[in-house]
Amino acid sequence: CGGSVSDSSGILQSPNYPGSYPNDADCVWEIQVENSFRVTLTFRDIAMQSATCQHDYIEVYDGPLHSSPLLGRFCSGSFPTYVSSSNMMSVRFHSDSRNSFRGFQAHYSSIPAGHNTTIQCLPDYMHVVVSRDYLQSQGYSAERVTLNDNRCRPTVTSQEVVFNIPYNGCGTVQEENNDTINYSNMIRVESSGYIIKRKKNINLHVSCKMLRKSWQQVMYAAEDTVDVNEYQFGRYNMNITIYDSPAFQRQVRSSPYYIDLNQNLYLQACLYSSDTNLKVAVDTCVASPDPHDFNTLAYYLVRNGCPRDPSYATYYSPSSHFARFKFNAFEFMSQHPSVYLKCQMLVCRLGDYSSHCYRGCSTRAKRDTSSAEEKVDVVLGPLQLRVGGAPRGNTE
């Protein structure tokens, strides 16, 4: 149950709804809609163990679960409606080991934000657009709009004032919390330079918050996309590529990728970000014949930084934005002729030796993540066992 939801509208419901939900469930849905939109969530049915809501309950958060305000916690009563202040909302459903009921059903949709400033969290910079109509309606001139660092000038068009604000320059400040690594800056809108000022200056605080967990399902070299939003939540842009040798010079482009039973696989994860103070490390890689189920028939190559397969090894990487590693295909390809790989990568602050990027093998619980770490999950495949005259993968 739970997961990432990105459609413009849809239905959320407890497991087995309208049947009884299971005991000891803990489900989290992350709803993320498009730029300049808000999430509106309306509950249509609620049937749970009531009273104090200590045992079974629903929680709604105004953004990511661990770093956003709680909008409501309930288990019975009227059917509430919530509207996010950003393009993201999280919903948590929890049940204990006691009684079980029908659960809940809710409908969500996206609505226009109706603001005069939009922000896109792109891989290398924040793209901020301020409407000139809005500025003029408030009595301000587009020529009076500057960054906190006034050496970084905007592009002024007939309709907009456009800033491309780098994550590692122009006064951008970096901060960390439980769910995100944040990049923030400030746009100043100054009043006229008359001796007697009739209007106050406006400070527009803008920030991109790069989410810790992002899920991606693609069929080969997975490439995460940065999501755009008004409240400035984004995702790190990451892909994983297979190479034909430990020299990491020629990429394998074919899909499916046909391999021999005892062949070594060489992979490189690459983070696309202008922030040079980031480091990438391999956290977990698991093989499965089903790209949608990495639990039932899972074979772990590395888990929480701890190698599980004796052939798994890491390589020196020329950049902190790269993570190189290899393993042998024998163990899982001998059992399943076609498999997928799911790899979870960690993004940490460069030089933070307390983070798991540096500490390596860890026995931490699944949810115990340092505040300075982000997680990116990618799925690639299929890898297929070569039989007969199956061709070798194309490289370049």
XYZ file of C-alpha atoms in Angstrom:
396
model
C 0.000 0.000 0.000
C 1.034 3.608 -0.397
C 3.579 4.943 -2.893
C 4.134 7.966 -5.130
C 1.148 9.365 -7.045
C 1.600 11.856 -9.885
C -1.671 11.814 -11.857
C -3.718 15.019 -11.856
C -6.568 13.222 -10.054
C -7.329 9.832 -8.595
C -8.588 7.661 -5.744
C -6.841 6.692 -2.496
C -8.216 3.909 -0.343
C -7.156 1.633 2.479
C -5.878 -1.884 1.615
C -8.665 -4.346 0.662
C -11.294 -1.556 0.589
C -14.286 -1.989 0.857
C -13.247 -5.161 2.676
C -11.593 -5.053 6.073
C -8.109 -3.548 6.111
C -5.243 -5.683 7.510
C -3.760 -5.306 10.958
C -0.403 -3.588 11.494
C -0.596 -1.613 8.253
C 1.351 1.593 7.782
C 0.808 3.134 4.341
C 2.085 6.495 3.059
C 0.937 8.055 -0.219
C 2.877 11.014 -1.644
C 0.669 12.995 -4.038
C 2.614 15.328 -6.322
C 0.872 17.292 -9.095
C 2.151 19.744 -11.701
C 3.751 23.139 -11.328
C 1.473 25.983 -10.200
C -1.208 23.570 -8.963
C -2.436 22.576 -5.505
C -3.741 19.238 -4.223
C -7.318 19.072 -2.962
C -8.275 15.878 -1.076
C -11.843 14.924 -0.090
C -12.752 11.858 1.965
C -15.853 9.991 0.791
C -15.976 7.135 3.291
C -14.412 6.546 6.719
C -15.080 3.437 8.825
C -12.357 2.783 11.388
C -11.832 2.132 15.078
C -12.873 5.481 16.549
C -12.625 7.068 19.991
C -9.206 8.721 20.534
C -7.641 7.649 17.181
C -4.655 6.143 18.996
C -4.927 2.717 17.356
C -6.168 3.182 13.775
C -6.020 6.601 12.099
C -5.432 8.700 8.985
C -2.985 11.627 8.859
C -2.786 14.311 6.142
C 0.416 16.385 5.767
C 0.981 19.590 3.813
C 3.988 18.219 1.879
C 6.500 15.430 2.695
C 5.649 13.313 5.712
C 8.572 14.072 8.026
C 9.051 17.805 7.505
C 5.595 19.263 6.793
C 2.748 20.566 8.951
C 0.055 18.091 9.959
C -3.248 19.214 8.402
C -5.395 16.660 10.207
C -5.490 13.371 12.131
C -8.802 11.519 12.352
C -10.493 8.110 12.342
C -14.237 8.861 12.166
C -16.768 11.645 11.919
C -17.557 13.920 8.971
C -15.792 13.693 5.621
C -13.145 16.443 5.603
C -11.556 18.223 2.619
C -7.946 19.433 2.631
C -6.079 21.730 0.228
C -2.274 21.799 0.147
C -0.212 24.983 0.077
C 2.097 23.380 -2.513
C 1.943 20.848 -5.304
C 2.471 18.041 -2.801
C 0.492 16.337 -0.038
C 1.152 13.160 1.988
C -1.492 10.810 3.395
C -0.675 8.199 6.033
C -2.937 5.285 7.055
C -2.061 3.323 10.206
C -3.700 0.301 11.843
C -2.705 -1.666 14.942
C -2.938 -5.383 15.744
C -6.497 -5.250 17.077
C -9.835 -4.745 15.337
C -10.256 -4.223 11.600
C -12.903 -2.239 9.701
C -13.808 -1.091 6.185
C -11.280 1.725 6.179
C -11.467 4.802 3.967
C -11.774 6.068 0.436
C -10.752 9.560 -0.712
C -10.610 11.458 -3.999
C -7.838 13.898 -4.891
C -7.494 16.381 -7.751
C -5.282 19.308 -8.751
C -6.442 22.913 -8.803
C -4.649 26.016 -10.164
C -2.592 27.841 -7.564
C -3.519 31.288 -8.871
C -0.227 32.941 -7.928
C 1.804 35.533 -9.769
C 5.190 33.885 -9.258
C 6.094 30.418 -10.529
C 9.157 28.307 -9.781
C 10.624 25.335 -11.613
C 13.191 23.156 -9.840
C 15.441 22.184 -12.736
C 18.586 20.007 -12.436
C 21.046 22.924 -12.324
C 19.039 25.972 -11.252
C 15.755 27.473 -10.081
C 13.704 28.977 -12.915
C 11.610 31.772 -11.376
C 9.078 33.848 -13.338
C 7.434 36.986 -11.917
C 4.461 38.456 -13.779
C 4.940 42.073 -14.928
C 1.165 42.587 -14.800
C 1.272 41.711 -11.113
C 4.170 44.100 -10.470
C 2.457 46.934 -12.339
C -0.861 46.328 -10.551
C 0.986 46.817 -7.265
C 2.765 49.936 -8.496
C 6.234 48.418 -8.989
C 8.577 48.561 -11.963
C 10.164 45.466 -13.531
C 13.494 47.282 -13.550
C 13.429 47.356 -9.729
C 13.384 43.537 -9.374
C 16.746 42.065 -8.307
C 18.208 39.059 -6.558
C 19.665 39.303 -3.084
C 22.959 39.180 -4.996
C 22.292 42.022 -7.439
C 25.162 40.949 -9.710
C 22.896 38.151 -11.018
C 20.479 39.984 -13.273
C 17.112 38.724 -14.608
C 15.854 38.638 -18.180
C 13.005 41.142 -18.592
C 10.439 40.516 -21.352
C 7.241 42.346 -22.227
C 5.268 40.104 -19.854
C 7.712 38.576 -17.355
C 10.791 38.980 -15.208
C 12.761 35.712 -15.461
C 15.518 34.515 -13.104
C 17.656 31.394 -13.610
C 19.177 31.036 -10.147
C 21.993 28.447 -9.799
C 22.040 26.139 -6.794
C 25.714 26.899 -6.173
C 25.874 30.648 -6.827
C 24.124 34.044 -6.755
C 23.789 33.853 -2.977
C 21.789 30.603 -2.926
C 21.791 29.112 0.597
C 21.792 25.338 1.234
C 20.068 23.711 4.209
C 19.065 20.171 5.212
C 16.187 18.531 7.062
C 14.613 15.086 7.424
C 13.021 14.989 3.967
C 14.946 17.365 1.757
C 18.125 19.208 0.862
C 16.953 22.802 0.354
C 18.272 25.561 -1.906
C 16.863 29.030 -1.210
C 17.346 32.608 -2.360
C 15.498 35.913 -2.206
C 14.198 38.226 -4.933
C 13.828 41.868 -3.927
C 11.196 44.169 -5.406
C 12.156 47.708 -4.451
C 9.909 50.734 -4.399
C 10.792 53.884 -6.330
C 13.823 55.873 -5.259
C 11.908 58.932 -4.133
C 12.958 60.575 -0.887
C 9.562 59.761 0.611
C 8.730 56.111 -0.093
C 5.034 55.376 -0.284
C 5.429 51.609 -0.622
C 7.425 48.982 1.214
C 9.942 46.762 -0.525
C 8.805 43.205 -1.303
C 11.013 40.195 -0.548
C 10.104 37.052 -2.492
C 11.634 34.025 -0.778
C 12.130 31.213 -3.278
C 13.496 27.728 -2.686
C 13.785 24.290 -4.242
C 13.486 21.348 -1.884
C 14.953 18.179 -3.349
C 12.973 15.207 -2.078
C 14.649 12.315 -0.313
C 12.650 9.488 -1.878
C 11.754 9.365 -5.529
C 10.422 6.343 -7.367
C 10.970 5.602 -10.997
C 9.938 2.759 -13.258
C 11.596 2.652 -16.672
C 12.680 -0.203 -18.861
C 16.398 0.397 -19.146
C 18.703 3.274 -18.178
C 16.350 4.955 -15.747
C 16.446 8.717 -15.715
C 14.604 10.514 -12.964
C 12.914 13.778 -13.867
C 12.805 16.871 -11.787
C 9.234 17.728 -10.800
C 8.141 21.374 -10.924
C 5.946 22.991 -8.332
C 4.826 26.205 -6.710
C 5.991 25.311 -3.222
C 9.299 24.273 -4.712
C 9.528 20.520 -4.229
C 11.785 18.808 -6.749
C 13.642 15.564 -7.340
C 17.258 14.795 -8.051
C 17.977 13.817 -11.643
C 19.759 10.436 -11.687
C 20.350 7.633 -14.176
C 22.153 4.287 -14.187
C 23.988 2.980 -17.250
C 25.501 -0.443 -17.966
C 29.015 -0.562 -19.434
C 30.716 -3.427 -21.271
C 33.944 -3.435 -19.227
C 35.538 -2.108 -16.013
C 37.083 0.694 -18.095
C 33.615 2.352 -18.143
C 34.170 3.739 -21.645
C 31.463 2.139 -23.801
C 27.817 2.234 -22.727
C 25.444 -0.611 -23.510
C 22.454 0.776 -25.402
C 20.392 -2.309 -26.318
C 17.259 -3.365 -24.464
C 16.791 -6.079 -23.472
C 20.457 -6.603 -22.652
C 21.458 -10.215 -23.398
C 24.146 -11.568 -21.088
C 25.980 -14.835 -20.539
C 25.336 -16.900 -17.442
C 28.624 -16.080 -15.722
C 29.085 -12.535 -17.091
C 30.141 -9.559 -14.982
C 27.961 -6.465 -15.194
C 29.478 -2.987 -14.808
C 27.166 -0.134 -13.811
C 27.583 3.583 -13.296
C 25.076 5.811 -11.500
C 25.270 9.495 -12.415
C 23.719 12.430 -10.559
C 22.883 15.484 -12.696
C 23.162 18.550 -10.455
C 25.089 21.813 -10.496
C 25.687 21.398 -6.751
C 29.271 20.169 -6.619
C 29.008 19.514 -2.867
C 27.053 16.276 -3.318
C 28.224 12.662 -3.234
C 26.517 9.543 -4.635
C 26.777 6.038 -3.144
C 25.082 2.681 -3.704
C 22.684 1.769 -0.895
C 20.691 -1.238 -2.140
C 20.463 -3.262 -5.378
C 17.996 -6.119 -5.765
C 17.154 -8.391 -8.726
C 13.680 -9.710 -9.528
C 11.932 -11.313 -12.523
C 8.994 -8.921 -11.970
C 9.642 -5.153 -12.425
C 6.666 -4.414 -10.165
C 7.524 -6.800 -7.307
C 10.933 -6.692 -5.657
C 9.834 -8.603 -2.552
C 8.464 -12.042 -3.531
C 11.425 -13.345 -5.584
C 14.052 -10.826 -4.574
C 17.783 -11.486 -4.787
C 19.845 -8.815 -2.990
C 23.238 -7.897 -4.400
C 23.820 -5.185 -1.791
C 21.515 -4.012 1.000
C 21.957 -0.905 3.146
C 25.492 -0.661 1.777
C 26.322 -4.237 2.836
C 27.292 -6.640 -0.005
C 25.049 -9.727 -0.094
C 26.516 -11.293 -3.243
C 30.221 -12.271 -3.099
C 30.822 -10.898 -6.606
C 29.621 -7.374 -5.757
C 32.358 -4.706 -5.701
C 32.700 -0.940 -6.110
C 35.157 0.993 -8.279
C 36.903 4.311 -7.953
C 34.840 7.090 -9.548
C 36.367 10.199 -11.167
C 33.642 12.421 -9.712
C 31.588 12.482 -6.516
C 28.512 12.587 -8.799
C 29.370 9.067 -10.082
C 29.103 5.702 -8.325
C 30.606 2.702 -10.120
C 30.046 -0.937 -9.159
C 29.911 -4.454 -10.592
C 28.533 -7.926 -9.875
C 28.283 -11.311 -11.559
C 25.010 -12.404 -13.144
C 25.297 -16.078 -12.227
C 23.220 -16.342 -9.048
C 19.998 -14.756 -10.298
C 20.288 -15.418 -14.048
C 20.649 -19.158 -13.363
C 17.211 -19.080 -11.714
C 15.354 -16.641 -14.016
C 16.148 -16.088 -17.703
C 14.912 -12.475 -17.582
C 15.308 -10.132 -14.617
C 15.119 -6.471 -13.629
C 17.329 -4.565 -11.232
C 16.172 -2.021 -8.687
C 18.942 0.100 -7.209
C 18.563 2.663 -4.462
C 21.189 5.385 -4.499
C 22.089 7.759 -1.676
C 22.798 11.450 -2.241
C 24.758 12.998 0.638
C 26.670 16.166 1.366
C 30.272 15.917 0.186
C 32.593 15.622 3.193
C 29.830 14.594 5.629
C 31.653 11.576 7.018
C 28.787 10.774 9.375
C 26.509 10.009 6.399
C 25.997 6.513 5.003
C 27.686 7.534 1.733
C 30.944 7.391 3.701
C 30.076 4.882 6.410
C 29.181 2.157 3.928
C 27.652 -1.035 5.335
C 24.918 -0.262 7.856
C 22.434 -2.293 9.859
C 20.091 0.707 10.210
C 16.357 0.254 10.053
C 14.754 0.903 6.677
C 13.349 4.287 7.677
C 16.368 5.521 9.614
C 17.985 8.002 7.247
C 20.345 10.802 8.132
C 19.006 14.304 7.653
C 21.840 14.899 5.195
C 20.884 12.037 2.857
C 18.494 11.808 -0.053
C 17.330 8.564 -1.675
C 16.760 7.958 -5.372
C 15.370 4.623 -6.596
C 15.763 3.458 -10.192
C 14.674 0.293 -11.995
C 16.472 -0.974 -15.088
C 16.148 -4.002 -17.321
C 15.259 -6.448 -18.575
C 18.471 -8.450 -18.447
C 17.987 -11.657 -20.420
C 20.067 -14.816 -20.543
C 21.657 -15.302 -23.958
C 20.471 -18.494 -25.629
C 21.402 -19.747 -29.078
C 22.319 -16.902 -31.375
C 21.014 -14.003 -29.306
C 23.052 -10.882 -30.109
C 25.405 -9.139 -27.723
C 24.337 -5.717 -26.484
C 25.109 -2.702 -28.631
C 27.706 -0.314 -27.239
C 29.034 3.084 -28.071
